Coordinates of C-alpha atoms and ligand atoms in Angstrom, one line a residue:
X1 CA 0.0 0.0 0.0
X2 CA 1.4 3.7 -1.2
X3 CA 2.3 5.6 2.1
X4 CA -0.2 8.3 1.6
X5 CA -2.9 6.1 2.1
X6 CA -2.2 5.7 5.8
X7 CA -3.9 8.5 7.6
X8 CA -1.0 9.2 10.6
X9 CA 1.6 9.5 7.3
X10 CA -0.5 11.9 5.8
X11 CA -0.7 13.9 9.0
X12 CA 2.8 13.7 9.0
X13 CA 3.1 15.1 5.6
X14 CA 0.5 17.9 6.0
X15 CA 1.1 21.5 4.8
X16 CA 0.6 24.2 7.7
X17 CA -0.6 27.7 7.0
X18 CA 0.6 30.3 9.4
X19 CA -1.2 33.5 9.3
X20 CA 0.2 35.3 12.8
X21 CA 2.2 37.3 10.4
X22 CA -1.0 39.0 8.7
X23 CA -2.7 39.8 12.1
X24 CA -2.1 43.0 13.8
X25 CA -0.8 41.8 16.9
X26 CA 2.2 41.2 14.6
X27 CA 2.1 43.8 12.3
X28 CA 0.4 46.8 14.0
X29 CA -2.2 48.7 12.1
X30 CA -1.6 47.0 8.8
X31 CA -2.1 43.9 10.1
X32 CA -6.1 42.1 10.6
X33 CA -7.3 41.9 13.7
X34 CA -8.1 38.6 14.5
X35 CA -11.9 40.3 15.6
X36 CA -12.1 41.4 11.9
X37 CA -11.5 38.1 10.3
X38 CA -14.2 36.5 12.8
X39 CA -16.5 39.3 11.5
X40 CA -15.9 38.4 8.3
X41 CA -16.5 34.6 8.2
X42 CA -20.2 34.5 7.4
X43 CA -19.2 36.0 3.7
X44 CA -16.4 33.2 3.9
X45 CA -19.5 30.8 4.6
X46 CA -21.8 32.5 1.4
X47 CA -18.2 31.8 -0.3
X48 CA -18.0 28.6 0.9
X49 CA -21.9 27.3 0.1
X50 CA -21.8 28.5 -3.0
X51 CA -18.9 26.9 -3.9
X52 CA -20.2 24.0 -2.8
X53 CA -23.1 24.1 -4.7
X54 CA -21.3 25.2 -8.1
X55 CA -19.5 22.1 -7.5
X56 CA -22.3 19.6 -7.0
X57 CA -23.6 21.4 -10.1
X58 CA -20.6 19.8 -12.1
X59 CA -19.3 23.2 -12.8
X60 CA -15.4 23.7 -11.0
X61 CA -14.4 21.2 -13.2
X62 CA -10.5 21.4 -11.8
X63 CA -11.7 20.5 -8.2
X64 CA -13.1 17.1 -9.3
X65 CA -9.5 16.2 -10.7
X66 CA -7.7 14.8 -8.0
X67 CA -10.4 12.5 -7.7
X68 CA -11.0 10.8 -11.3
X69 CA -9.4 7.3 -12.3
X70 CA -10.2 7.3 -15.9
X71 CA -7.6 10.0 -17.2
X72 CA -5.0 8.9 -15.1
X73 CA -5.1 5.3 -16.6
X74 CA -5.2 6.7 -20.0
X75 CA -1.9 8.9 -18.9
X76 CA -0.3 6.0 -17.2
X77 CA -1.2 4.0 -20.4
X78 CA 0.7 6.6 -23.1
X79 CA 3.4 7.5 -20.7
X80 CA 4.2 3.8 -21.0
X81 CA 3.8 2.9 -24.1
X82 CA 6.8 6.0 -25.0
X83 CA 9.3 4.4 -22.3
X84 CA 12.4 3.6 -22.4
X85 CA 12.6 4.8 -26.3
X86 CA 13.5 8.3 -25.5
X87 CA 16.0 10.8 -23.6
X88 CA 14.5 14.2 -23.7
X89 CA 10.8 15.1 -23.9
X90 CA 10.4 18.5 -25.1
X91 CA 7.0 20.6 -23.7
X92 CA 5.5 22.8 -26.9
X93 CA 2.9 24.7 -25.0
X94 CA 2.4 28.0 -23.7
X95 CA 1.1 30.3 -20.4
X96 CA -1.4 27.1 -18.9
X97 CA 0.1 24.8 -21.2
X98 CA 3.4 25.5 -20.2
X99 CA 3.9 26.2 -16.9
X100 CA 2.2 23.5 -14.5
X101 CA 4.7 20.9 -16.0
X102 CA 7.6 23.2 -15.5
X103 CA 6.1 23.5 -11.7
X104 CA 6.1 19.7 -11.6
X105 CA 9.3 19.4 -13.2
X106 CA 11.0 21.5 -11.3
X107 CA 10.1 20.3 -8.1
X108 CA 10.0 16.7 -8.6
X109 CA 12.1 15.6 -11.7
X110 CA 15.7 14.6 -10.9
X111 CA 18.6 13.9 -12.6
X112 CA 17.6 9.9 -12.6
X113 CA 14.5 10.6 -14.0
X114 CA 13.7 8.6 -16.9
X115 CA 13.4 11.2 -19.3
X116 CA 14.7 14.7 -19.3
X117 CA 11.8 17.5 -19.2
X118 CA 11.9 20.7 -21.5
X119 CA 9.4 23.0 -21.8
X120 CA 9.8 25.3 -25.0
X121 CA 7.5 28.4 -24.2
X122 CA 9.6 30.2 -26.2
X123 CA 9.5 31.3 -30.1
X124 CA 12.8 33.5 -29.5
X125 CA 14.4 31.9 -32.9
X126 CA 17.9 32.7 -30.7
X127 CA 16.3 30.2 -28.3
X128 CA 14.3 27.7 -30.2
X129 CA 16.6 27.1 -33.2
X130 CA 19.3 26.3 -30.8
X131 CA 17.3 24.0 -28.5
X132 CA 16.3 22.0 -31.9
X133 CA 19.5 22.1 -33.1
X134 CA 21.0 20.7 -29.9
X135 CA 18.5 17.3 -29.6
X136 CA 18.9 14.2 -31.0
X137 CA 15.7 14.0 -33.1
X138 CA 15.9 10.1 -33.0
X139 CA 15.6 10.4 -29.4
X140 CA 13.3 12.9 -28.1
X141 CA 9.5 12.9 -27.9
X142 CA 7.4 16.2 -28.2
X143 CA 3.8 16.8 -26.2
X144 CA 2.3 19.5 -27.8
X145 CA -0.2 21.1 -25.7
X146 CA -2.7 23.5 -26.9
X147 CA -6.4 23.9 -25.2
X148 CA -7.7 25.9 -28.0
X149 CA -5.4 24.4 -30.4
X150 CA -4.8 27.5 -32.2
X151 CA -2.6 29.4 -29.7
X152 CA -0.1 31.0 -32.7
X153 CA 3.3 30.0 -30.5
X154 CA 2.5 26.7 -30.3
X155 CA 1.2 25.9 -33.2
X156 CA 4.1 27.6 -35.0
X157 CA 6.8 25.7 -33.2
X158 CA 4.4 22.4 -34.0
X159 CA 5.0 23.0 -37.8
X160 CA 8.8 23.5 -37.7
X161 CA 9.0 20.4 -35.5
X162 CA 7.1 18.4 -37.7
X163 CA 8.7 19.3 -40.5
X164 CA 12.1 18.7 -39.1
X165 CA 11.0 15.4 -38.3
X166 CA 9.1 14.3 -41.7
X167 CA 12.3 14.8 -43.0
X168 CA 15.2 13.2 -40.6
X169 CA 12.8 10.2 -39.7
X170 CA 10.5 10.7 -42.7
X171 CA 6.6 10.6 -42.9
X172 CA 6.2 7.1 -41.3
X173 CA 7.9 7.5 -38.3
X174 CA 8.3 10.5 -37.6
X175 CA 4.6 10.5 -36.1
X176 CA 6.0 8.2 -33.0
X177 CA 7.8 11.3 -31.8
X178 CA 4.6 13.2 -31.0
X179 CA 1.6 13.1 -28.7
X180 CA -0.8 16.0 -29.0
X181 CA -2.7 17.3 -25.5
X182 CA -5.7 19.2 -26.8
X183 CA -9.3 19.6 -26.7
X184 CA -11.6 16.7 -27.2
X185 CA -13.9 18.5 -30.2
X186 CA -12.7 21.9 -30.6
X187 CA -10.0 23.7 -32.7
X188 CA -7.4 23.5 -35.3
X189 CA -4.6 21.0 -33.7
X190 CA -8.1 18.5 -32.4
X191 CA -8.7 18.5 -36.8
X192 CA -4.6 17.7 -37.1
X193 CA -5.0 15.0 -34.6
X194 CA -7.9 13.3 -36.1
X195 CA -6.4 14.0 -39.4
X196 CA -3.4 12.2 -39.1
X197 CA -3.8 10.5 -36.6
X198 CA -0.9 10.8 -34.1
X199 CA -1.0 9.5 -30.2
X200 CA -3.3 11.5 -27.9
X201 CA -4.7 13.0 -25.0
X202 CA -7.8 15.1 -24.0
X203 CA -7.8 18.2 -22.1
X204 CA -11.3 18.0 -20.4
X205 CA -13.9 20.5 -21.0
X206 CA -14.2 23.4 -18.8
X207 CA -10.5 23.4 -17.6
X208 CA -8.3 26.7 -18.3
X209 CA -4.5 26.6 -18.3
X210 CA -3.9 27.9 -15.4
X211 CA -6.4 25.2 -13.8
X212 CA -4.8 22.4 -15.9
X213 CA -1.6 20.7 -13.8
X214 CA -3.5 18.2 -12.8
X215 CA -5.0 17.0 -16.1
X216 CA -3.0 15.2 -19.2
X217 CA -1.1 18.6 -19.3
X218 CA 1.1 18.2 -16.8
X219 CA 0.5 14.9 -16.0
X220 CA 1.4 13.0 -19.1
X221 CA 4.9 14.9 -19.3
X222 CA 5.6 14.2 -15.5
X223 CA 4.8 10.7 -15.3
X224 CA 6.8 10.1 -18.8
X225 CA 9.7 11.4 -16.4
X226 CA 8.6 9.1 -13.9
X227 CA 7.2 11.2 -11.4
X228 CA 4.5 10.0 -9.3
X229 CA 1.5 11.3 -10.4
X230 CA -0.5 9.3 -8.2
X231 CA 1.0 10.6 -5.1
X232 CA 0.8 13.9 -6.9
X233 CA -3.1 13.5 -6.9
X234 CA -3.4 12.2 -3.5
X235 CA -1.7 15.4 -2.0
X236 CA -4.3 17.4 -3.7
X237 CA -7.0 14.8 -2.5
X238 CA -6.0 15.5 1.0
X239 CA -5.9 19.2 0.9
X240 CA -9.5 19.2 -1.2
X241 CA -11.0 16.7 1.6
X242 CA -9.2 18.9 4.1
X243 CA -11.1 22.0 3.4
X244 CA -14.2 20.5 2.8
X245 CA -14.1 19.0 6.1
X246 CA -13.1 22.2 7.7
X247 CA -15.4 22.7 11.1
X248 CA -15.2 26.4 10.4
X249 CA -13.9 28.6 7.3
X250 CA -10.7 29.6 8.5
X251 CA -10.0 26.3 9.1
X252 CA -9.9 25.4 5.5
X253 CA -6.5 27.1 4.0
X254 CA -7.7 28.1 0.6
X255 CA -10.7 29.9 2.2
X256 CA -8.9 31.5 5.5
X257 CA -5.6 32.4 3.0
X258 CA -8.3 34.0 0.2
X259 CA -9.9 35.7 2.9
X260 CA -7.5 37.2 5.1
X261 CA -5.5 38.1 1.5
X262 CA -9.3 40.0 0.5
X263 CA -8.9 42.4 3.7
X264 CA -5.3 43.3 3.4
X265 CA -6.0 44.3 -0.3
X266 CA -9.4 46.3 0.2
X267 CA -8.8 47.2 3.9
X268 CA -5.0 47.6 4.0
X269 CA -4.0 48.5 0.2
X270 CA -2.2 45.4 -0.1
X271 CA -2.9 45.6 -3.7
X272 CA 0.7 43.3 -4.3
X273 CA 1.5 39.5 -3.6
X274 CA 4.9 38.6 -3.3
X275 CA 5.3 35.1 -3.4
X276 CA 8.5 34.3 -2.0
X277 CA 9.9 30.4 -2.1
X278 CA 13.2 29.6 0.1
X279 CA 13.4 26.4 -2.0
X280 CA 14.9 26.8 -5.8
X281 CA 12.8 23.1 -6.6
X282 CA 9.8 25.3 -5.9
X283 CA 10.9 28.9 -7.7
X284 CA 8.4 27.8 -10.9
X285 CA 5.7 26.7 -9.0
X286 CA 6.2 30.6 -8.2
X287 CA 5.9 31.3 -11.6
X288 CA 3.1 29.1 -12.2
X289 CA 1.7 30.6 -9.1
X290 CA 1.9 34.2 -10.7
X291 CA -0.6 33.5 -13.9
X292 CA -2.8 31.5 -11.7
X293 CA -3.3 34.6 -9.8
X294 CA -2.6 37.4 -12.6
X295 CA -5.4 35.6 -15.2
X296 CA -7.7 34.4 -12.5
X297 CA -8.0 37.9 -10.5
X298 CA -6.6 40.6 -12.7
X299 CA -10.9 41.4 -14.1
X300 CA -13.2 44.0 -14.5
X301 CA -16.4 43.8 -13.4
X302 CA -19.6 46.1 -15.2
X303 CA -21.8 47.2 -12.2
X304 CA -24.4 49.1 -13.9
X305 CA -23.3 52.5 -14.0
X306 CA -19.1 51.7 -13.5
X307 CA -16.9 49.3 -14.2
X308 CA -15.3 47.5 -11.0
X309 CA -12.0 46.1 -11.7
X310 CA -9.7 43.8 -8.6
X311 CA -6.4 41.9 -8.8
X312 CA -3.7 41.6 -6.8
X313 CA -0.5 41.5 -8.7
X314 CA 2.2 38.6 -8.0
X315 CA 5.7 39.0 -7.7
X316 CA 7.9 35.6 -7.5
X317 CA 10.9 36.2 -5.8
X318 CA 13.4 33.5 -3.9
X319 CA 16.0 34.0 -1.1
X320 CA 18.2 35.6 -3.5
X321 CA 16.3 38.8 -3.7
X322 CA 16.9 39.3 0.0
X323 CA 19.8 41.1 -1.3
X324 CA 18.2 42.7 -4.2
X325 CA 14.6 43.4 -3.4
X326 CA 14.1 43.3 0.1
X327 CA 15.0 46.8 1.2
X328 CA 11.9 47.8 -0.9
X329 CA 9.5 45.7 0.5
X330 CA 11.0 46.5 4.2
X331 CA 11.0 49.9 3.7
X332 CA 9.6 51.1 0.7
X333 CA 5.6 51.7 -0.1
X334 CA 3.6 49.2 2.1
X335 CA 1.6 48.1 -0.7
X336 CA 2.9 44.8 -0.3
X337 CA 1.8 41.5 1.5
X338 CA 4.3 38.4 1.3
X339 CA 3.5 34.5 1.3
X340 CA 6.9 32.3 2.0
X341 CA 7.1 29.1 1.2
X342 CA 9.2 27.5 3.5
X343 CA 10.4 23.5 3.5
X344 CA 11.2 21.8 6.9
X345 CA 13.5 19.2 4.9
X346 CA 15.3 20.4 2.1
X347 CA 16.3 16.8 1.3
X348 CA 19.8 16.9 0.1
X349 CA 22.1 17.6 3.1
X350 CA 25.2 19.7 2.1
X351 CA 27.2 20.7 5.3
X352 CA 29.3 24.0 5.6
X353 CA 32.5 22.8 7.0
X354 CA 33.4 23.8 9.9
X355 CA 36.6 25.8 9.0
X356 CA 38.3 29.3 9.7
X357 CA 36.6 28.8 13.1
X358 CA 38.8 31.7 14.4
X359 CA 37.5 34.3 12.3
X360 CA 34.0 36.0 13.7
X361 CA 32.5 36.9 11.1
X362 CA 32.6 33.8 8.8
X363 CA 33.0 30.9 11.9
X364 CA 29.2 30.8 12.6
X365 CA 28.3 28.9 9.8
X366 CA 30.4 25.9 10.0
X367 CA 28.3 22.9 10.9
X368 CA 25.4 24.4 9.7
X369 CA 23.8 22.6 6.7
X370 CA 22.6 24.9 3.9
X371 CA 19.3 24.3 4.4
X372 CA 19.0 25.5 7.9
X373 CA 20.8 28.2 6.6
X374 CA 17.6 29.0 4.5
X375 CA 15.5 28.7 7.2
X376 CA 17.2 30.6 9.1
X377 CA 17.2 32.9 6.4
X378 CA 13.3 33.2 6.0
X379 CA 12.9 33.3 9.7
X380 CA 15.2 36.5 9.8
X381 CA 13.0 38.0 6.6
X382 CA 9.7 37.4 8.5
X383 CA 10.9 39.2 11.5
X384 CA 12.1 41.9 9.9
X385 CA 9.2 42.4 7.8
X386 CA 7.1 41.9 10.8
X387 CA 9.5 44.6 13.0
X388 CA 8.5 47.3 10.1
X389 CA 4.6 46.9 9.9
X390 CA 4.5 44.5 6.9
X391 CA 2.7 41.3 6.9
X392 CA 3.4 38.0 5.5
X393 CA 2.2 34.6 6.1
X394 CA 4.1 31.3 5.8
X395 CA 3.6 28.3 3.9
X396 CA 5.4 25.3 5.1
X397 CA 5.9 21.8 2.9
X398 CA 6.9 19.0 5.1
X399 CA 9.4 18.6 2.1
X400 CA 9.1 19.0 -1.5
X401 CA 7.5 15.6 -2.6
X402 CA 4.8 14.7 -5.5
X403 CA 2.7 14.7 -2.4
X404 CA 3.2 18.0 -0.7
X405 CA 3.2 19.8 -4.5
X406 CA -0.1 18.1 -4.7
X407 CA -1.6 20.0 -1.6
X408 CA 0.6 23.3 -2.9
X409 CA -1.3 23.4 -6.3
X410 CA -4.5 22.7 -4.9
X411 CA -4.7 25.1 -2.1
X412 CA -3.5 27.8 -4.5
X413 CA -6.3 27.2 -6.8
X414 CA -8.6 27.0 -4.6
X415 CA -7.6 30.1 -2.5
X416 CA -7.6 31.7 -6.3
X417 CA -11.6 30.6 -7.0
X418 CA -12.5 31.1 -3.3
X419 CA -10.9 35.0 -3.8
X420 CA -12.7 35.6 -6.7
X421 CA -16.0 34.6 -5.4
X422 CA -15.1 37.1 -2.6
X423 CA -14.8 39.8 -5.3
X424 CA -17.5 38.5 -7.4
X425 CA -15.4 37.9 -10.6
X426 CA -15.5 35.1 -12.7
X427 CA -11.7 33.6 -12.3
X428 CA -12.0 31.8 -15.7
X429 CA -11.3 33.3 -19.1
X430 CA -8.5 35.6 -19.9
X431 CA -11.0 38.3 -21.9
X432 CA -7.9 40.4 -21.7
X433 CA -5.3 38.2 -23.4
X434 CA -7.9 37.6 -26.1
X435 CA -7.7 40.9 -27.6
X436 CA -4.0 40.6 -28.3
X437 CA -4.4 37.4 -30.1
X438 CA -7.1 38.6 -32.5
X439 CA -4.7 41.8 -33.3
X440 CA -1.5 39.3 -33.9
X441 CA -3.4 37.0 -35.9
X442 CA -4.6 40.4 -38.1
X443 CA -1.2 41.3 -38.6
X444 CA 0.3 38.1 -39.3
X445 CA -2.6 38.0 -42.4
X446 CA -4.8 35.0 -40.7
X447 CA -8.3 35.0 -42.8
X448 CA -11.3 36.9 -41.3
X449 CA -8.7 39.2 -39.1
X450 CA -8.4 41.3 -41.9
X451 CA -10.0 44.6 -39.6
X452 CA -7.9 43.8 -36.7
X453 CA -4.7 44.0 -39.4
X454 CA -6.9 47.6 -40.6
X455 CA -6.8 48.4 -36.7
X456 CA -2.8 47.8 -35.5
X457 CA -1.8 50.0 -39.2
X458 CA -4.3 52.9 -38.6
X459 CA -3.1 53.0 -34.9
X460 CA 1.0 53.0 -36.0
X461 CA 0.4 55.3 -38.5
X462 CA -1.4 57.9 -36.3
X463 CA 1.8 57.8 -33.7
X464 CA 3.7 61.7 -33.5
X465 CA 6.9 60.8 -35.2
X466 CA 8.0 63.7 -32.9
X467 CA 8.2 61.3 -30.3
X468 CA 9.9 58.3 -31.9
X469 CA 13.5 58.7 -31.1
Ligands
PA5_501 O1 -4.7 29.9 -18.5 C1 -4.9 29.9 -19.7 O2 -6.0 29.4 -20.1 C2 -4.0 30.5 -20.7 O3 -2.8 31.0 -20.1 C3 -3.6 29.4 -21.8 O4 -3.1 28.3 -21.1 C4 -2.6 29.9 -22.8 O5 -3.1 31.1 -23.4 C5 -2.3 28.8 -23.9 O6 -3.5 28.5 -24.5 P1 -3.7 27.1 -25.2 O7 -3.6 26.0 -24.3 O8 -5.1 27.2 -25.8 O9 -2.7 27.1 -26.3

């Protein structure tokens, strides 16, 4: 029996939320008073109810994830049937499509792992052409992962890969080298797929990017590298059965973390998030973290008469910007709030020797390992925020297993969705991205864009060359 199934490991394995740094006993004035979050938890209830219900209306499609067997067999069953016959796997997706695998990868993937991940969100030809360039065609596998299917990136760096690949492994076999993640019915890449007929799997319906980690997006890449997806969904199991068993709101994390965020933002300005992760394994689940929370909140609301717009903008930082960044957010505006994420076992143990004992200044670190010296490290950061009036809560992972991530992706969804009900914004849909893509696809002459094409020439030409430099 897998360890997670035993309750006491679980327990044992559980991710703690500490909030004492956003109260105002200590922060001061900036902080919430514990009063003021008990006043507000019969709006964390409405949140909470109708959450509930949204969910037993099958809408929240992400939230039923951790709990479905079908998908993972089918995943399971393609990321066997490519092992063993490849070296590198190379990610062709972008924004959702991109960045829950790099999460995973990053976090979980090491250098034994049966396949090396890369995730190409790039069409820099400085970048791309040289990544192509450097792989062994014959051995790597590309997952292209497009939703919509007709996201121009992807599909772009789809067509140079096939082509490559037509033509070192010509048209036969070349088709073994890809599997295609993309909508069941819809869009251009589902019409390739059925077309011609290459390996597959379906990004269920309802399910943005942002809120696809836990589908055949970053699951097929991550359990090709032989990470262990199921642990991966019995982390986020735990944490979805934790909440929902909460006695009270604030004893669920997403809700009590949404909430408490929802004050500090209205109440205290805290219009910024600064996510800040003392582990490097976790520094792009901080980037994946940052579009979950840009896409999802960043909306405008129409009320009536006005327009109501929220969002909180996330910064990902790590412990290196303690000597970069930190002196603004100590001392600069107090717009800010911070979330650490903190590890209790930082798993590899690499010991500062215990040399030049004689000198003061350097001496105190021998014997320490350089985790503990992290720790230390965002101990010291809390404080110090805390000394100057600026709150921060802390997140803390056990350690950084398929487990653990589990919870971490889950409880950030969830606090995402449970914020946005707060606000009253729909946190699905990105109405503001779309109206970049229609202009590019005018300008780059795709049929039926011809007026957004009209639109991006009449606005360059109307610019005052007096001001072009
Ligand atoms: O969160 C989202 O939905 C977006 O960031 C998309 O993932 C991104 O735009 C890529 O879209 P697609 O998967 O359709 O190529």
């Amino acid at each position: 029996m897998p360890q997670y199934r035993r309750r006491r490991w679980r327990e044992a394995n559980a991710l703690r939320l500490d909030l004492n740094g956003l109260l105002a006993g200590a922060v001061g004035g900036d902080g919430i008073a514990p009063e003021e979050l008990g006043a507000f938890e019969p709006e964390l209830l409405r949140v909470r109810d109708a959450i509930a219900a949204r969910r037993a209306a099958g809408e929240l499609s992400f939230t039923a994830l951790p709990h479905e067997r079908e998908p993972v067999r089918r995943v399971l069953e393609v990321a066997a049937a490519v092992q063993g016959q490849f070296d590198a796997l190379v990610v062709l997706g972008i924004g959702g499509s991109a960045l829950g695998i790099r999460a995973l990868a990053g976090a979980l993937a090491t250098e034994g792992s049966a396949l090396r991940i890369v995730v190409a969100d790039s069409i820099d030809p400085e970048t791309f052409g040289p990544l192509l360039a450097g792989l062994d065609l014959r051995r790597t596998l590309f997952n292209v992962v497009s939703k919509s299917g007709e996201t121009a990136e992807t599909m772009a760096q789809f067509m140079i890969v096939r082509d490559r690949l037509m033509h070192q492994l010509g048209a036969v076999d070349y088709k073994r080298h890809l599997v295609v993640t993309t909508d069941a019915r819809h869009g251009s890449l589902r019409q390739i797929v059925n077309d011609e007929g290459f390996q597959q799997l379906v990004i269920p319906e309802g399910i943005d990017g942002r809120y696809s980690v836990l589908t055949a997006v970053g699951l097929f890449p991550a359990a090709a590298a032989g990470i262990d997806i199921e642990e991966l969904l019995a982390g986020a199991a735990s944490m979805d059965e934790r909440g929902r068993a909460a006695p009270t709101p604030l004893r669920d994390p997403a809700l009590a973390l949404a909430g408490a965020l929802w004050l500090l933002a209205t109440r205290r300005q805290k219009r910024m998030l600064v996510l800040m992760a003392y582990c490097e394994r976790l520094a792009a689940t901080g980037d994946w973290f940052c579009q979950l929370w840009a896409e999802s909140l960043g909306k405008s609301v129409e009320l009536g008469d006005r327009t109501a717009v929220w969002g909180q903008t996330p910064i990902r930082l790590g412990p290196a910007d303690q000597h970069s960044q930190l002196q603004l957010f100590v001392d600069g505006p107090p717009d800010k709030v911070v979330v650490f994420l903190r590890v209790d076992d930082h798993g590899a143990a690499v010991d500062v020797p215990a040399t030049y004992q004689d000198l003061e200044g350097v001496g105190y670190l021998g014997g320490h390992s350089l985790g503990a010296l992290l720790n230390a490290e965002q101990r010291a950061t809390e404080l110090a925020l805390a000394k100057r009036g600026r709150p921060s809560a802390t997140l803390t992972l056990p350690g950084v297993t398929a487990f653990t991530l589990g919870q971490l992706l889950f409880l950030l969804q969830m606090a995402a969705v449970d914020l946005a009900a707060i606000a009253g914004i729909d946190p699905f849909g990105q109405p503001g991205v779309e109206e970049s893509r229609r202009l590019a696809f005018g300008l780059l002459g795709r049929p039926g864009f011809e007026a957004s094409h009209d639109e991006v020439e009449g606005w360059l030409a109307q610019k005052d060359t007096r001001f072009i430099l």
